[in-house]
GROMACS .gro file of C-alpha atoms in nm:
model
  233
    1MET     CA    1  -3.838   1.540   1.416
    2ILE     CA    2  -3.764   1.459   1.781
    3THR     CA    3  -4.065   1.322   1.968
    4ALA     CA    4  -4.132   1.241   2.330
    5ASP     CA    5  -4.051   0.879   2.258
    6ASP     CA    6  -3.694   0.979   2.170
    7GLY     CA    7  -3.619   1.104   2.519
    8PRO     CA    8  -3.521   0.779   2.694
    9ALA     CA    9  -3.294   0.675   2.405
   10ALA     CA   10  -3.119   1.012   2.409
   11ASP     CA   11  -3.087   0.998   2.786
   12GLY     CA   12  -2.918   0.662   2.753
   13LEU     CA   13  -2.640   0.820   2.549
   14ALA     CA   14  -2.531   1.021   2.853
   15ALA     CA   15  -2.367   0.706   2.990
   16ASP     CA   16  -2.145   0.699   2.679
   17ARG     CA   17  -2.020   1.054   2.721
   18ALA     CA   18  -1.705   0.941   2.900
   19LEU     CA   19  -1.610   0.731   2.598
   20LEU     CA   20  -1.591   1.026   2.360
   21GLY     CA   21  -1.256   1.165   2.468
   22ARG     CA   22  -1.093   0.825   2.490
   23THR     CA   23  -1.230   0.702   2.158
   24SER     CA   24  -1.125   1.012   1.966
   25THR     CA   25  -0.778   0.991   2.119
   26ALA     CA   26  -0.762   0.621   2.033
   27GLN     CA   27  -0.850   0.701   1.671
   28ARG     CA   28  -0.575   0.960   1.656
   29VAL     CA   29  -0.327   0.712   1.801
   30ALA     CA   30  -0.442   0.452   1.548
   31ASP     CA   31  -0.391   0.706   1.269
   32ILE     CA   32  -0.037   0.778   1.387
   33LEU     CA   33   0.056   0.412   1.414
   34GLY     CA   34  -0.112   0.335   1.081
   35THR     CA   35   0.094   0.608   0.916
   36ARG     CA   36   0.411   0.468   1.071
   37ILE     CA   37   0.325   0.124   0.937
   38ALA     CA   38   0.261   0.274   0.592
   39GLU     CA   39   0.600   0.445   0.607
   40GLY     CA   40   0.775   0.119   0.695
   41PHE     CA   41   0.882   0.195   1.051
   42PHE     CA   42   0.729  -0.126   1.186
   43LYS     CA   43   0.810  -0.462   1.030
   44PRO     CA   44   0.574  -0.756   0.971
   45GLY     CA   45   0.577  -0.985   1.273
   46GLU     CA   46   0.725  -0.718   1.504
   47ARG     CA   47   0.574  -0.724   1.852
   48LEU     CA   48   0.451  -0.390   1.983
   49SER     CA   49   0.526  -0.285   2.338
   50GLU     CA   50   0.234  -0.120   2.514
   51LEU     CA   51   0.474   0.039   2.762
   52ASP     CA   52   0.714   0.183   2.502
   53ILE     CA   53   0.447   0.313   2.264
   54GLY     CA   54   0.220   0.439   2.542
   55THR     CA   55   0.510   0.628   2.702
   56ALA     CA   56   0.628   0.771   2.370
   57LEU     CA   57   0.281   0.899   2.278
   58GLY     CA   58   0.178   0.993   2.631
   59VAL     CA   59  -0.146   0.793   2.627
   60SER     CA   60  -0.305   0.550   2.869
   61ARG     CA   61  -0.297   0.174   2.832
   62ASN     CA   62  -0.672   0.166   2.770
   63THR     CA   63  -0.645   0.424   2.491
   64LEU     CA   64  -0.357   0.236   2.331
   65ARG     CA   65  -0.543  -0.094   2.349
   66GLU     CA   66  -0.841   0.067   2.177
   67ALA     CA   67  -0.607   0.197   1.904
   68PHE     CA   68  -0.463  -0.153   1.867
   69ARG     CA   69  -0.816  -0.289   1.831
   70LEU     CA   70  -0.891  -0.042   1.554
   71LEU     CA   71  -0.573  -0.135   1.368
   72THR     CA   72  -0.648  -0.505   1.412
   73HIS     CA   73  -0.983  -0.443   1.245
   74GLN     CA   74  -0.792  -0.279   0.958
   75ARG     CA   75  -0.578  -0.594   0.924
   76LEU     CA   76  -0.259  -0.411   1.019
   77LEU     CA   77  -0.208  -0.573   1.359
   78THR     CA   78  -0.281  -0.913   1.503
   79HIS     CA   79  -0.349  -1.016   1.863
   80GLU     CA   80  -0.252  -1.355   1.999
   81LEU     CA   81  -0.347  -1.484   2.342
   82ASN     CA   82  -0.053  -1.465   2.583
   83ARG     CA   83   0.168  -1.320   2.308
   84GLY     CA   84   0.032  -0.968   2.281
   85VAL     CA   85   0.000  -0.752   1.972
   86SER     CA   86   0.224  -0.766   1.669
   87VAL     CA   87   0.234  -0.624   1.318
   88ARG     CA   88   0.046  -0.853   1.083
   89LYS     CA   89   0.222  -1.063   0.821
   90PRO     CA   90   0.014  -1.053   0.501
   91THR     CA   91  -0.053  -1.380   0.318
   92VAL     CA   92  -0.064  -1.463  -0.053
   93GLU     CA   93  -0.442  -1.433  -0.043
   94ASP     CA   94  -0.406  -1.088   0.117
   95VAL     CA   95  -0.185  -0.984  -0.174
   96ARG     CA   96  -0.439  -1.104  -0.428
   97ASP     CA   97  -0.724  -0.929  -0.248
   98ILE     CA   98  -0.533  -0.601  -0.208
   99TYR     CA   99  -0.464  -0.590  -0.581
  100ARG     CA  100  -0.819  -0.691  -0.664
  101VAL     CA  101  -0.942  -0.385  -0.474
  102ARG     CA  102  -0.668  -0.160  -0.611
  103LYS     CA  103  -0.767  -0.241  -0.969
  104LEU     CA  104  -1.128  -0.153  -0.894
  105ILE     CA  105  -1.032   0.177  -0.732
  106GLU     CA  106  -0.742   0.302  -0.943
  107CYS     CA  107  -0.854   0.196  -1.289
  108SER     CA  108  -1.197   0.343  -1.225
  109ALA     CA  109  -1.041   0.666  -1.097
  110VAL     CA  110  -0.843   0.730  -1.417
  111GLN     CA  111  -1.067   0.600  -1.693
  112ALA     CA  112  -1.308   0.895  -1.688
  113LEU     CA  113  -1.030   1.152  -1.741
  114THR     CA  114  -1.059   1.371  -2.050
  115LYS     CA  115  -0.813   1.643  -1.952
  116ARG     CA  116  -0.517   1.701  -1.719
  117PRO     CA  117  -0.653   1.667  -1.363
  118ALA     CA  118  -0.602   1.919  -1.085
  119GLU     CA  119  -0.413   1.648  -0.894
  120TYR     CA  120  -0.147   1.626  -1.166
  121GLU     CA  121   0.116   1.814  -0.961
  122ALA     CA  122   0.079   1.570  -0.671
  123LEU     CA  123   0.125   1.281  -0.914
  124ALA     CA  124   0.430   1.447  -1.072
  125LYS     CA  125   0.586   1.514  -0.732
  126ALA     CA  126   0.547   1.149  -0.629
  127VAL     CA  127   0.716   1.038  -0.952
  128ALA     CA  128   0.999   1.289  -0.903
  129ASP     CA  129   1.043   1.178  -0.541
  130GLY     CA  130   1.068   0.818  -0.658
  131ASP     CA  131   1.329   0.900  -0.921
  132LEU     CA  132   1.538   1.090  -0.667
  133ALA     CA  133   1.514   0.811  -0.409
  134ALA     CA  134   1.629   0.559  -0.672
  135ARG     CA  135   1.928   0.772  -0.771
  136GLU     CA  136   2.028   0.798  -0.405
  137GLY     CA  137   1.966   0.430  -0.330
  138ARG     CA  138   1.692   0.497  -0.073
  139TRP     CA  139   1.476   0.195  -0.150
  140ARG     CA  140   1.229   0.232   0.136
  141ASP     CA  141   1.173   0.593   0.030
  142LEU     CA  142   1.122   0.472  -0.325
  143GLY     CA  143   0.848   0.243  -0.198
  144THR     CA  144   0.694   0.534  -0.009
  145ALA     CA  145   0.697   0.752  -0.322
  146ASN     CA  146   0.531   0.474  -0.517
  147ILE     CA  147   0.259   0.443  -0.253
  148HIS     CA  148   0.206   0.821  -0.268
  149PHE     CA  149   0.179   0.804  -0.648
  150HIS     CA  150  -0.096   0.545  -0.635
  151GLY     CA  151  -0.268   0.729  -0.352
  152ALA     CA  152  -0.278   1.036  -0.576
  153ILE     CA  153  -0.427   0.823  -0.855
  154ALA     CA  154  -0.702   0.706  -0.619
  155SER     CA  155  -0.770   1.068  -0.522
  156LEU     CA  156  -0.885   1.129  -0.881
  157ALA     CA  157  -1.210   0.961  -0.776
  158HIS     CA  158  -1.281   1.267  -0.556
  159SER     CA  159  -1.421   1.049  -0.279
  160GLU     CA  160  -1.328   1.074   0.088
  161ARG     CA  161  -1.436   0.712   0.137
  162VAL     CA  162  -1.204   0.598  -0.142
  163ASN     CA  163  -0.919   0.801   0.007
  164GLU     CA  164  -0.975   0.644   0.349
  165LEU     CA  165  -0.982   0.294   0.201
  166MET     CA  166  -0.667   0.364   0.001
  167THR     CA  167  -0.489   0.481   0.315
  168VAL     CA  168  -0.556   0.147   0.483
  169LEU     CA  169  -0.459  -0.046   0.169
  170SER     CA  170  -0.135   0.153   0.148
  171ALA     CA  171  -0.039   0.048   0.500
  172GLU     CA  172  -0.116  -0.315   0.418
  173LEU     CA  173   0.083  -0.279   0.099
  174ARG     CA  174   0.386  -0.157   0.290
  175LEU     CA  175   0.374  -0.473   0.498
  176VAL     CA  176   0.364  -0.671   0.173
  177PHE     CA  177   0.663  -0.479   0.033
  178GLN     CA  178   0.867  -0.542   0.347
  179GLN     CA  179   0.848  -0.914   0.286
  180MET     CA  180   1.048  -0.872  -0.034
  181ASP     CA  181   1.413  -0.979  -0.010
  182ASP     CA  182   1.525  -0.724  -0.270
  183PRO     CA  183   1.313  -0.405  -0.258
  184ARG     CA  184   1.527  -0.243  -0.526
  185ARG     CA  185   1.456  -0.522  -0.772
  186PHE     CA  186   1.084  -0.490  -0.708
  187HIS     CA  187   1.037  -0.112  -0.702
  188GLU     CA  188   1.291   0.012  -0.956
  189ARG     CA  189   1.128  -0.159  -1.253
  190TYR     CA  190   0.807   0.040  -1.203
  191LEU     CA  191   0.968   0.384  -1.228
  192PRO     CA  192   0.943   0.397  -1.611
  193ARG     CA  193   0.583   0.279  -1.588
  194ASN     CA  194   0.504   0.554  -1.338
  195ARG     CA  195   0.648   0.811  -1.578
  196GLU     CA  196   0.449   0.662  -1.865
  197LEU     CA  197   0.128   0.674  -1.662
  198LEU     CA  198   0.199   1.032  -1.558
  199GLU     CA  199   0.238   1.137  -1.921
  200VAL     CA  200  -0.087   0.972  -2.029
  201ILE     CA  201  -0.278   1.113  -1.731
  202GLY     CA  202  -0.136   1.455  -1.809
  203LYS     CA  203  -0.287   1.431  -2.156
  204GLY     CA  204  -0.625   1.337  -2.010
  205GLU     CA  205  -0.627   1.000  -2.189
  206GLY     CA  206  -0.829   0.817  -1.927
  207LEU     CA  207  -0.906   0.495  -2.115
  208VAL     CA  208  -0.541   0.451  -2.214
  209ALA     CA  209  -0.433   0.518  -1.855
  210ALA     CA  210  -0.681   0.262  -1.722
  211SER     CA  211  -0.550  -0.003  -1.962
  212LEU     CA  212  -0.187   0.067  -1.874
  213LEU     CA  213  -0.268   0.069  -1.504
  214SER     CA  214  -0.450  -0.264  -1.520
  215LEU     CA  215  -0.145  -0.428  -1.681
  216TYR     CA  216   0.086  -0.252  -1.433
  217LEU     CA  217  -0.106  -0.376  -1.127
  218SER     CA  218  -0.135  -0.729  -1.267
  219SER     CA  219   0.243  -0.741  -1.316
  220ALA     CA  220   0.305  -0.622  -0.961
  221GLU     CA  221   0.054  -0.869  -0.820
  222ASN     CA  222   0.209  -1.163  -1.008
  223GLN     CA  223   0.557  -1.068  -0.893
  224LEU     CA  224   0.451  -1.041  -0.530
  225VAL     CA  225   0.247  -1.361  -0.535
  226GLU     CA  226   0.547  -1.548  -0.677
  227ALA     CA  227   0.774  -1.408  -0.406
  228TYR     CA  228   0.520  -1.484  -0.132
  229SER     CA  229   0.468  -1.838  -0.250
  230LYS     CA  230   0.834  -1.902  -0.177
  231LEU     CA  231   0.802  -1.757   0.175
  232GLU     CA  232   0.496  -1.951   0.290
  233PRO     CA  233   0.539  -2.311   0.408
   0.00000   0.00000   0.00000
């Protein structure tokens, strides 16, 4: 119920009205750039030009800076004094934390399955896209297909909040993948495991899928941590 005491507080919001258009635009810009990062178009450590990106998207410098701030909060960008904004380089601890969260989300999402989920076709398409990319030697696309596969697994939780979190994690994960010297060597070995997971999920064997997925994610984490340990001083 709105009372007389609520009036001054509501009136105070009028001063924020001008922020609405800019903020919503900034969020849309952040979403676009976040998607581009997730698709591998920006590399870790790459500096971002306000002029080039602002011109390309047709947005103001203030809007772009707000979008950069949002992406910095999501750990996708980093800002250094006198050096501007650049794409963040994940650390070994980032890798460990990403996989810690992924295990919580993905294993939980599959373990309650008792029948083929409605999302099965999206999972199958991601696996098929990965197989095709591997046959054609498109290793970045293989990584994208793999990210889509795990995003579809997370969607089994039927939670918008989980989906939003997984979107951010996927972008971070792409930055992790781009640090690998040999993306083929990393991604190709998981294709059979994706097919195995798809088969088990299709049968609605949730507990089996959760067990396989836990081992799968631990293997990927260990491989990435080993590779990262060689990169860091």
